[in-house]
Coordinates of C-alpha atoms and ligand atoms in Angstrom, one line a residue:
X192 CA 31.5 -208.4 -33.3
X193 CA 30.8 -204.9 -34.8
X194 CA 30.6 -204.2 -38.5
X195 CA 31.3 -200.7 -39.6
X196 CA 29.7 -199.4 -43.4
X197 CA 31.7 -196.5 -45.2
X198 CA 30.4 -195.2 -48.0
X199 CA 33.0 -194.3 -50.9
X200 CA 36.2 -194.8 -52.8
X201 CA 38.4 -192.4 -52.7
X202 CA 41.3 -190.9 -50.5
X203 CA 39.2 -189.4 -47.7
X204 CA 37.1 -193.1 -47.5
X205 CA 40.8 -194.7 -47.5
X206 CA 41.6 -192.0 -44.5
X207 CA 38.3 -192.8 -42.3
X208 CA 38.4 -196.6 -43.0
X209 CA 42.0 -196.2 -41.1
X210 CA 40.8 -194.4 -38.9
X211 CA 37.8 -196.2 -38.0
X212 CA 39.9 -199.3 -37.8
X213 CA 42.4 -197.6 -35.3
X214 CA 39.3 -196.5 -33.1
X215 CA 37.4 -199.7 -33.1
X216 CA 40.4 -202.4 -34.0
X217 CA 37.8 -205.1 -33.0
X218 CA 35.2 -204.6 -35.9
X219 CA 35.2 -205.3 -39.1
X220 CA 34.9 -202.1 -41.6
X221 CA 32.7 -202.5 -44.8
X222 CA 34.4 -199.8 -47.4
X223 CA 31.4 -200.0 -50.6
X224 CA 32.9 -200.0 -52.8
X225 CA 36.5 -199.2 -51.5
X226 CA 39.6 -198.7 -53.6
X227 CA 42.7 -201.3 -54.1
X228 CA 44.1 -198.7 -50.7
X229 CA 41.6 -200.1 -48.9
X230 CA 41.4 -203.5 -50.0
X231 CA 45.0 -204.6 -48.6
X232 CA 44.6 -202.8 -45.4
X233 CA 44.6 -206.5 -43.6
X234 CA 42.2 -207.8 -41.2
X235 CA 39.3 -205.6 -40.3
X236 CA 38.9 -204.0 -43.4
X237 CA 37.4 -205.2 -46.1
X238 CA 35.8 -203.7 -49.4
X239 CA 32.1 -204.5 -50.2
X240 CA 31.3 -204.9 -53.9
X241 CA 28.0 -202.0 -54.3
X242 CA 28.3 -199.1 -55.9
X243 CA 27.9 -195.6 -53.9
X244 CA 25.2 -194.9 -55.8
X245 CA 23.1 -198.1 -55.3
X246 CA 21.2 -197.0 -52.0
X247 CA 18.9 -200.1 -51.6
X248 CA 21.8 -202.2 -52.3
X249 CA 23.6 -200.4 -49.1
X250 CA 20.4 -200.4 -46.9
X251 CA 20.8 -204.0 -48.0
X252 CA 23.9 -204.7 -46.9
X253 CA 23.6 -202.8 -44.2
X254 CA 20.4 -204.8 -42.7
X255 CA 21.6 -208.2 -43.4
X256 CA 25.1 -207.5 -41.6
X257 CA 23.8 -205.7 -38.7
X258 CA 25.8 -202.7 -39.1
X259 CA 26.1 -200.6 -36.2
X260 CA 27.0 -197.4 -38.0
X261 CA 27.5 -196.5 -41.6
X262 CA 29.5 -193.0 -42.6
X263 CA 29.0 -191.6 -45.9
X264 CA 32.0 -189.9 -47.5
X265 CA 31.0 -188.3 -50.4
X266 CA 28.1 -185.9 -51.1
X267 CA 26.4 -187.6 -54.2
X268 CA 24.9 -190.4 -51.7
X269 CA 24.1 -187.5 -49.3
X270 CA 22.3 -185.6 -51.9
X271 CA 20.8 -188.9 -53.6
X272 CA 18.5 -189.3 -50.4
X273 CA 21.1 -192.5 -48.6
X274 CA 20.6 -191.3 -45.2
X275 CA 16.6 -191.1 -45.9
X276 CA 16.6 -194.5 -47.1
X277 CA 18.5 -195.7 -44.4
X278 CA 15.9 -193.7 -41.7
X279 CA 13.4 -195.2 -43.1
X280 CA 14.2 -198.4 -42.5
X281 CA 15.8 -197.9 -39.0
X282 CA 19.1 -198.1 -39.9
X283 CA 21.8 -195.8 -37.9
X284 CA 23.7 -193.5 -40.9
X285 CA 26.1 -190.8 -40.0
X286 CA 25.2 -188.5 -42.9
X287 CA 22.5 -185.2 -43.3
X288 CA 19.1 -186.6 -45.3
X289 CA 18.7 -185.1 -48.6
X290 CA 17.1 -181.8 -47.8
X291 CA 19.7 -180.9 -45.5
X292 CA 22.6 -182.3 -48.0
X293 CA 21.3 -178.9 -49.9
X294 CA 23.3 -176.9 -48.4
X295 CA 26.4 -178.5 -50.9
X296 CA 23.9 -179.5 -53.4
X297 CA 22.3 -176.3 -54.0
X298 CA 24.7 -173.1 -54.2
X299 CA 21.3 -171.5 -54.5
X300 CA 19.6 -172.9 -51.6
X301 CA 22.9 -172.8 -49.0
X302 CA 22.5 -168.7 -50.4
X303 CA 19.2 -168.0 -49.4
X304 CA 19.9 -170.1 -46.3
X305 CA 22.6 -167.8 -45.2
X306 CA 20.8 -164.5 -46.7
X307 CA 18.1 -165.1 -44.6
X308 CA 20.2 -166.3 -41.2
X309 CA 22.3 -163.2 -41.4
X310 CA 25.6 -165.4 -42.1
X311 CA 28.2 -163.2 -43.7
X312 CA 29.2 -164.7 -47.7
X313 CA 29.7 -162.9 -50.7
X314 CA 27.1 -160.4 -52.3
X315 CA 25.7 -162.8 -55.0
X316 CA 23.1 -163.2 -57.8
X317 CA 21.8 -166.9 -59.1
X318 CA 20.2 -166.8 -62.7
X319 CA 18.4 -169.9 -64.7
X320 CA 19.4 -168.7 -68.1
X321 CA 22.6 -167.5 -69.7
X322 CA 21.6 -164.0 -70.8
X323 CA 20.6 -162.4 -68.0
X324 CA 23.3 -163.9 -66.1
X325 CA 26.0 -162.4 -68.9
X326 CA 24.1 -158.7 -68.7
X327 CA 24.5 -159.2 -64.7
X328 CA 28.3 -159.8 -65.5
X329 CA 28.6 -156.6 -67.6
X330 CA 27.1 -154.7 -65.2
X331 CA 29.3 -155.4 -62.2
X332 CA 32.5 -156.3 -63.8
X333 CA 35.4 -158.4 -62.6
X334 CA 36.9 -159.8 -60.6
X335 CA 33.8 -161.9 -60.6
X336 CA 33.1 -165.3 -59.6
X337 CA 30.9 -167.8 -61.6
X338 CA 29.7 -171.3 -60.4
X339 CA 27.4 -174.3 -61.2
X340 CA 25.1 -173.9 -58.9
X341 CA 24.7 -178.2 -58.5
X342 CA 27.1 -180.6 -57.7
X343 CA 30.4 -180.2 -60.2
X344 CA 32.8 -182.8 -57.9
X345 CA 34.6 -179.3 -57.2
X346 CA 35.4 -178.0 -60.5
X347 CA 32.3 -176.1 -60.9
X348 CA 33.5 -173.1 -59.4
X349 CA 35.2 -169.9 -61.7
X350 CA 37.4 -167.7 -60.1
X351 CA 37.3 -165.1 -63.1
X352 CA 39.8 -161.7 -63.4
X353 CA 37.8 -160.5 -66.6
X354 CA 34.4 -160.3 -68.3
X355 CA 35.2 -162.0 -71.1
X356 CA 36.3 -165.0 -68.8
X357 CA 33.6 -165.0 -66.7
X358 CA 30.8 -165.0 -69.8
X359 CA 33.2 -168.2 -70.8
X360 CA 32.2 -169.8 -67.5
X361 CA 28.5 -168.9 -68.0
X362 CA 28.9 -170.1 -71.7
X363 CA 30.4 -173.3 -70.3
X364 CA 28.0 -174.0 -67.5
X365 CA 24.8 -173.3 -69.2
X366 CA 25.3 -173.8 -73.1
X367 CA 27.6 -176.4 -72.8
X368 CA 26.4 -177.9 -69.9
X369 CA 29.7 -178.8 -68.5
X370 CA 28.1 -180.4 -65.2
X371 CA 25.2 -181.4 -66.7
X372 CA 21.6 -180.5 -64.6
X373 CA 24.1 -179.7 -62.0
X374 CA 24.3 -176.6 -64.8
X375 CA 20.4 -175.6 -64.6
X376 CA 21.3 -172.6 -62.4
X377 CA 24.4 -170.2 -62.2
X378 CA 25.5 -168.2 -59.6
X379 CA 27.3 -164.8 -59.9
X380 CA 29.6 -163.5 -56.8
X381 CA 31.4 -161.1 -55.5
X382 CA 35.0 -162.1 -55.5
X383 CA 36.4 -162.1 -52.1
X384 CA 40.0 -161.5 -51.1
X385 CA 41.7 -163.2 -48.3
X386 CA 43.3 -166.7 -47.1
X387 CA 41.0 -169.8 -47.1
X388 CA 40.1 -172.2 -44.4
X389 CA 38.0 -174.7 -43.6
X390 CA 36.5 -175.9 -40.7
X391 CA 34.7 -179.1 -39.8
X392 CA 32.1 -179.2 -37.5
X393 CA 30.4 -182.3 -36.3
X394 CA 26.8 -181.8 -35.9
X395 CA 23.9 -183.5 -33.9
X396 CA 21.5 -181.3 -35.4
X397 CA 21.6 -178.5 -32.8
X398 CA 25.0 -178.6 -31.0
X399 CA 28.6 -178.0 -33.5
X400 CA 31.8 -178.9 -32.4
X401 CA 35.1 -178.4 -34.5
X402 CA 37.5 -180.3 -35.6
X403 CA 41.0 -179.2 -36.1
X404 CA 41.2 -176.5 -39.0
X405 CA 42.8 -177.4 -42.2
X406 CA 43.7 -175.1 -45.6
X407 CA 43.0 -177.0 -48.6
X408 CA 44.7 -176.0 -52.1
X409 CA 42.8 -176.2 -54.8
X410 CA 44.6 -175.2 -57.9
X411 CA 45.8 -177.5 -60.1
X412 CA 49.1 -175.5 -60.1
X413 CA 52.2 -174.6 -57.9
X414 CA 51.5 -170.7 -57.3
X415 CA 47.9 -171.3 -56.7
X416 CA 47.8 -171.1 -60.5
X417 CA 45.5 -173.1 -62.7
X418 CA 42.3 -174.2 -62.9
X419 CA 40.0 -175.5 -59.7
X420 CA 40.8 -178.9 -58.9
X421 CA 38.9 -181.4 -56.5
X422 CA 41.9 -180.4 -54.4
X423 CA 45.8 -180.6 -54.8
X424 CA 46.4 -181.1 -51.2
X425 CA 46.0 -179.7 -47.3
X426 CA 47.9 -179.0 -43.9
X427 CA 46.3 -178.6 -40.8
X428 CA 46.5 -176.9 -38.2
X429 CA 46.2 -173.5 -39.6
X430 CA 47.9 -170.9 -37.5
X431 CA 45.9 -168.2 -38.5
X432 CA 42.6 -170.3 -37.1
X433 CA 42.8 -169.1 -33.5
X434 CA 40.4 -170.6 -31.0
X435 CA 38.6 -167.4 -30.9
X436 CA 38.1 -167.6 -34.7
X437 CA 36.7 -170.9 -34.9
X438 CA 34.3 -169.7 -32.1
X439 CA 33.3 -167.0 -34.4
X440 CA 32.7 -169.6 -37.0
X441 CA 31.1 -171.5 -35.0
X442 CA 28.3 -168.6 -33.1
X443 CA 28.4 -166.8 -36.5
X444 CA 28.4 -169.0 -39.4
X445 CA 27.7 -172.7 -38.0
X446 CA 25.2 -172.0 -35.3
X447 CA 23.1 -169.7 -37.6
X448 CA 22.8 -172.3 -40.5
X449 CA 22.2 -175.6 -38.0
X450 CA 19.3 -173.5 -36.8
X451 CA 18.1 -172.2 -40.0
X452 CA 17.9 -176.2 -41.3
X453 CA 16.1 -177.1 -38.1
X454 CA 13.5 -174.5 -38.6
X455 CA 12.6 -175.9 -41.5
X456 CA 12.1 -179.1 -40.4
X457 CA 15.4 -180.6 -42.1
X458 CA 18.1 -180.8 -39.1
X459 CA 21.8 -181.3 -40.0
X460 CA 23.0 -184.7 -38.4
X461 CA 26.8 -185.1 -39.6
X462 CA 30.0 -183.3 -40.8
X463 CA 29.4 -180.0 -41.8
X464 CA 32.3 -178.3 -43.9
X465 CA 32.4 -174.1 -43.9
X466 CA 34.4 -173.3 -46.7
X467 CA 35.3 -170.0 -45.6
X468 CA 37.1 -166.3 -47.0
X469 CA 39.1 -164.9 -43.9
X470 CA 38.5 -161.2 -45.5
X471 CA 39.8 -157.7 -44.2
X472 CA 35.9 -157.6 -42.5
X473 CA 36.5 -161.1 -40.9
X474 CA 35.2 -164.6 -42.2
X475 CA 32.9 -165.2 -45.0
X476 CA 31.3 -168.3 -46.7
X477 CA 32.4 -169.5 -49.5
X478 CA 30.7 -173.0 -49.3
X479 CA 29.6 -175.1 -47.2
X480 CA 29.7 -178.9 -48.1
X481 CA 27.7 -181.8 -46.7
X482 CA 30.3 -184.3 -45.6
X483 CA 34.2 -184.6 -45.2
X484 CA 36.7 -182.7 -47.4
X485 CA 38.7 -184.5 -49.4
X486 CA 41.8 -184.4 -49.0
X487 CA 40.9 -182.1 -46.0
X488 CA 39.7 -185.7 -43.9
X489 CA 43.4 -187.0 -44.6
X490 CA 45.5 -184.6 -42.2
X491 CA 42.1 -183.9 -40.3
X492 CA 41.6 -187.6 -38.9
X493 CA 44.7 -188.5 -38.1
X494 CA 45.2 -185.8 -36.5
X495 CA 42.1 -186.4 -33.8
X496 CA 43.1 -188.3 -31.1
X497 CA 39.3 -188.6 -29.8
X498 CA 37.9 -191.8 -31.1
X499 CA 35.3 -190.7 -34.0
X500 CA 33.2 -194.0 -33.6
X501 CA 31.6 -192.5 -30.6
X502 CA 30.3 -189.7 -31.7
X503 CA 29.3 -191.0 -34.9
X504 CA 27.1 -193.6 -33.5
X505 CA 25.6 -191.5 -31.1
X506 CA 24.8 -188.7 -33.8
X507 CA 23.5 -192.2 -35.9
X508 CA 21.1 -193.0 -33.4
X509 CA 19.6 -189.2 -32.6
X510 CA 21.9 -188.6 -29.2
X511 CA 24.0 -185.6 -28.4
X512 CA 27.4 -184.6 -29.3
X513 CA 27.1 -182.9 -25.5
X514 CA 31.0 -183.7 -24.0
X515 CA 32.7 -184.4 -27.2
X516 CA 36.1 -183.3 -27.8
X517 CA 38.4 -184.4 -30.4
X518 CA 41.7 -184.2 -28.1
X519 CA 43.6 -182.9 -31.4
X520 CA 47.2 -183.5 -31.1
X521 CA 49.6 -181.0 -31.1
X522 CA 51.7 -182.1 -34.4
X523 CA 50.7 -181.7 -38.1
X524 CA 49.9 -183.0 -40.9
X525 CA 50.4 -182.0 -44.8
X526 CA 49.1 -184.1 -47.9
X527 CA 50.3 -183.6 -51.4
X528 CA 47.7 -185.2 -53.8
X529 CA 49.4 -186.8 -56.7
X530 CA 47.3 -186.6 -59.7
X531 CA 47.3 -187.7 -63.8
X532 CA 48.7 -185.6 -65.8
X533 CA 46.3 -182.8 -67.2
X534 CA 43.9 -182.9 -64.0
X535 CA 41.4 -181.4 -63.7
X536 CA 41.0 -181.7 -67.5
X537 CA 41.5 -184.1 -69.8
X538 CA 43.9 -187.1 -68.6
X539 CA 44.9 -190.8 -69.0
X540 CA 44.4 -193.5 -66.8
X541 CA 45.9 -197.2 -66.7
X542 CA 49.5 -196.2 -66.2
X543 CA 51.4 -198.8 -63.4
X544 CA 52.3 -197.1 -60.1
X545 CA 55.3 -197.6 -58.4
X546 CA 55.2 -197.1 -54.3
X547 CA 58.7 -197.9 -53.2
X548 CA 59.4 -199.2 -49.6
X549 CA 59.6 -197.5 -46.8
X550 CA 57.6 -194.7 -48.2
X551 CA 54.6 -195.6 -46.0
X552 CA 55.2 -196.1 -42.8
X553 CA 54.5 -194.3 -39.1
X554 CA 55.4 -190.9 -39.8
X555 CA 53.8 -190.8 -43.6
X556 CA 50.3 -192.5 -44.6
X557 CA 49.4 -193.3 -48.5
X558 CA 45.9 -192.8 -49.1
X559 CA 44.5 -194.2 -52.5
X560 CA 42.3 -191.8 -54.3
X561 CA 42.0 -193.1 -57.8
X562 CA 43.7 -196.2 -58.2
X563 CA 42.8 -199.5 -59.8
X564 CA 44.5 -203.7 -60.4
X565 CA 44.6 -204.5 -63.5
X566 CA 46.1 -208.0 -63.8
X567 CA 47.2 -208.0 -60.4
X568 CA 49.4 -204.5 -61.0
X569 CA 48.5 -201.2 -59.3
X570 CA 47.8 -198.9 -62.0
X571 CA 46.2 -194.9 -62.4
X572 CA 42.4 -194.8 -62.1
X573 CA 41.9 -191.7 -61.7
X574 CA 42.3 -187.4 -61.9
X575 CA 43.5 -187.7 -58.4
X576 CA 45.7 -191.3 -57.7
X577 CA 47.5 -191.0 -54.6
X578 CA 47.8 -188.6 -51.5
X579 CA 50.7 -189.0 -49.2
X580 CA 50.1 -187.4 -46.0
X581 CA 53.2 -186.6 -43.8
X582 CA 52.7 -186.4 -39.8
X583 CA 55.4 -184.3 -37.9
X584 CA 55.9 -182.8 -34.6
X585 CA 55.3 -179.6 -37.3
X586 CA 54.5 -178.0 -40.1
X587 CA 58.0 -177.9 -41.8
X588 CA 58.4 -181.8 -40.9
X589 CA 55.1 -182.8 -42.3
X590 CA 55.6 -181.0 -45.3
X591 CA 59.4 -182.6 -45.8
X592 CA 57.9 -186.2 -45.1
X593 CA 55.2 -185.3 -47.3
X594 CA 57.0 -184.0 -50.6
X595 CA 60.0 -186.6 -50.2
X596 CA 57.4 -189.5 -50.3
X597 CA 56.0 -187.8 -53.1
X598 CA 59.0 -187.5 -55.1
X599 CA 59.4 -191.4 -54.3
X600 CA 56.4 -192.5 -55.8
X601 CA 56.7 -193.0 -59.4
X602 CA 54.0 -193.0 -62.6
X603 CA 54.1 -191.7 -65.8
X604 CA 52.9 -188.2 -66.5
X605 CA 52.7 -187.9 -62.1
X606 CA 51.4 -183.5 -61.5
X607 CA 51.8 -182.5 -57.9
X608 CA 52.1 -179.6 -56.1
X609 CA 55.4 -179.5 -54.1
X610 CA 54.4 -176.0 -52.6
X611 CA 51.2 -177.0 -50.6
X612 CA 51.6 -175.2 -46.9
X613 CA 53.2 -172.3 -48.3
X614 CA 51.1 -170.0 -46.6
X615 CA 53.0 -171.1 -43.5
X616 CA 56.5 -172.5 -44.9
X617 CA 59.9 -170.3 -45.2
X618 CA 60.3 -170.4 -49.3
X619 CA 63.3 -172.9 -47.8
X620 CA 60.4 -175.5 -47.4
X621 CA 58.3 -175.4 -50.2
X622 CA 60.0 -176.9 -53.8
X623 CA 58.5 -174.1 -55.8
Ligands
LIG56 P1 33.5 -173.4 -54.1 O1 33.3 -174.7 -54.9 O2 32.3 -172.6 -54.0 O3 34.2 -173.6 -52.8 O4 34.7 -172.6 -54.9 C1 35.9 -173.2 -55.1 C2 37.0 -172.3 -54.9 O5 36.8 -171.1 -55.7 C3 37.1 -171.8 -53.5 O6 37.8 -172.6 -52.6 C4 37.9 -170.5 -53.7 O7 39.2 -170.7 -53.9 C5 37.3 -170.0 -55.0 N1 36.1 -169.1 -54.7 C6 34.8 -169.5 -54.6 N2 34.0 -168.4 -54.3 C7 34.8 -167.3 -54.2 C8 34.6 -166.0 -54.0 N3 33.4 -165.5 -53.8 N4 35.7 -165.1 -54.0 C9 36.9 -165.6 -54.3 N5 37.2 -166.9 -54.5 C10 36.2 -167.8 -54.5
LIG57 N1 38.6 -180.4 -51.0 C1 37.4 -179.7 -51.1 C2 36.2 -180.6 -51.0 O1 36.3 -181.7 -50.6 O2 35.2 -180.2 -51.4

């Protein structure tokens, strides 16, 4: 029998562990370290007690089970060196090796990458102390963007409409060191205007193919208020991601980069995420991240009707992506994340969660994101808890199953968003 490894705990490990099991209902799937979501998914799925961080404990794991493919969900692994560890000792990994994670880990290095590949992004400057960086910020005014240039779990990012805010950001990145060495370097952008979207691409180092695009929203507050959260919640598809665009993406942005990385000797085998700006001059980069989205993987997956295990263990084992298709349905999907209250700063955790009946079931999914037992009772663990994902034959039906399963689920101080989609949704639709 086959045994699947996915790396992670959160929401979007919840979503691929489901959808893993669907494609492959005959193996078991390893989720290291999992989350309680996980844990009482039945048979086939089963939670693995190592840490994300513990690579030789994986490879491990991994070696004695015979595990036919392990996917990595979140970029710390990535950027940690897992998929070099596992390389080295012959195991198949569906993830980029460390150099190639760059292109998340390093603001400054996924920069120079697209400078030097001609990919459109925003005019930028990346400083390694704070004084230059605040002269830089006098000089070209605001609206200015500020982030960490390491990994900041997506908060790292400062979307700034004054000087005075944006020398904060500096102040709070490189005095304070916020995100730690993740801190070393700051980068200052030109703010961009427009509607986000990401794309996914699967990669098997040289070809790219897309999965259905998504919109994530990721301000804490209804309004696109607030500060930058890991993300509040997603919809996919995205009627303003026309074929033709995401071929753009794809030749312009994606192509360029995949080559770029295989030049030097580092080529991208996995899910690569373009964060992009769809300006007045067409779409630039904001980021690009190493793995998955989360909560961009939970309308994303279920969503693709293609199996993923294929693919994935052919991109494992060094084969093509050539004849891939993801055979995207034609409904959509919508999550609202529900998180503590005071996410992204500071907030409380242990608080029991209530999930009444009937709010999971065909039409709506509830992926755990920061949950925990404690005594046997599902309780908080976490900035972001829960995200219920509505599937409808569309947008305005995802987003109703979404929000009313939202509304359902109850614990104390619960923050949501009940406007996510509103790009796309008659006022009628969105709770705001
Ligand atoms: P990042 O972590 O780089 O994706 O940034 C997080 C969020 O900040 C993005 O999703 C955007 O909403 C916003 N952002 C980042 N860079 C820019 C930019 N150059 N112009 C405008 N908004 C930006
Ligand atoms: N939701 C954005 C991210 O996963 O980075």
């Amino acid at each position: 029998m086959e045994n699947l490894l996915i790396v992670g705990s959160g929401g979007r490990e919840h979503a691929l562990a489901w959808k893993l099991h669907r494609d492959v209902p005959d193996a078991t799937v390893h989720v290291a370290p999992g989350n309680p979501g996980t844990e009482q998914m039945g048979e086939g799925v089963r939670n693995v007690d190592v840490p994300s961080s513990d690579l030789d404990a994986l490879a491990d794991f991994a070696e004695t089970r015979s595990v036919d493919l392990t996917v990595v969900g979140p970029e710390a692994p990535l950027a940690a060196g897992l998929a070099d560890v596992f390389a080295e000792r012959g195991l198949p990994v569906f993830g980029p090796g460390r150099d190639a994670a760059r292109i998340e880990s390093s603001k400054a290095f996924a920069k120079e990458l697209m400078q030097q590949k001609g990919v459109p992004t925003a005019e930028h400057r990346t400083f390694r102390e704070a004084g230059p960086a605040r002269d830089h910020l006098e000089r070209v005014g605001a609206p200015v963007v500020v982030k960490a240039s390491g990994l900041a779990a997506g908060k790292g990012a400062y979307v700034c409409d004054t000087v005075a805010e944006a020398r904060e950001a500096v102040d709070e990145i490189m005095v304070q060191r916020k995100y730690g060495d993740a801190g070393d370097r700051v980068v200052v952008e030109e703010c961009l205007e427009g509607d986000e979207l990401s794309v996914l691409f699967l990669s098997d180092g040289e070809r790219a193919v897309p999965l259905v695009p998504s919109r994530d929203y990721k301000q804490a507050w209804e309004g696109d208020e607030g500060p930058n959260t890991g993300g509040m919640g997603a919809y996919a598809p995205v009627a303003a991601a026309t074929p033709e665009l995401v071929e753009t993406v794809r030749r312009e942005v994606v192509g360029p980069v995949l080559e770029g990385l295989a030049e030097r000797g580092t080529p991208y085998h996995g899910v690569l995420y373009a964060g992009l700006m769809l300006t007045e001059s067409g779409p630039r980069v904001l980021e690009f991240n190493c793995r998955f989205g989360d909560p961009e993987a939970q309308v994303i997956l279920p969503l693709t009707g293609a199996s993923l295990a294929e693919p994935m263990r052919a991109v494992a084992r060094g084969g093509t992506l050539r004849g891939w298709r993801p055979e995207t349905s034609s409904g959509a999907a919508l999550i609202t994340v529900l998180a503590s209250g005071g996410y992204p700063r500071d907030y409380e955790v242990g608080r029991d969660i209530e999930i009444p009946d009937g709010v999971a079931g065909p039409n709506r999914l509830v992926f755990h994101a920061g949950t925990d037992r404690e005594d046997g009772r599902l309780v908080t663990g976490g900035g972001r808890v829960l995200g219920v994902v509505g599937l409808g034959d569309d947008l305005e039906e995802a987003a109703a199953l979404s929000r009313e399963g939202a509304d359902r689920i109850r614990f104390e101080g619960k923050q949501w968003r009940s406007d996510i989609g509103h790009h796309e949704l008659s006022p009628d639709a969105t709770g705001a």
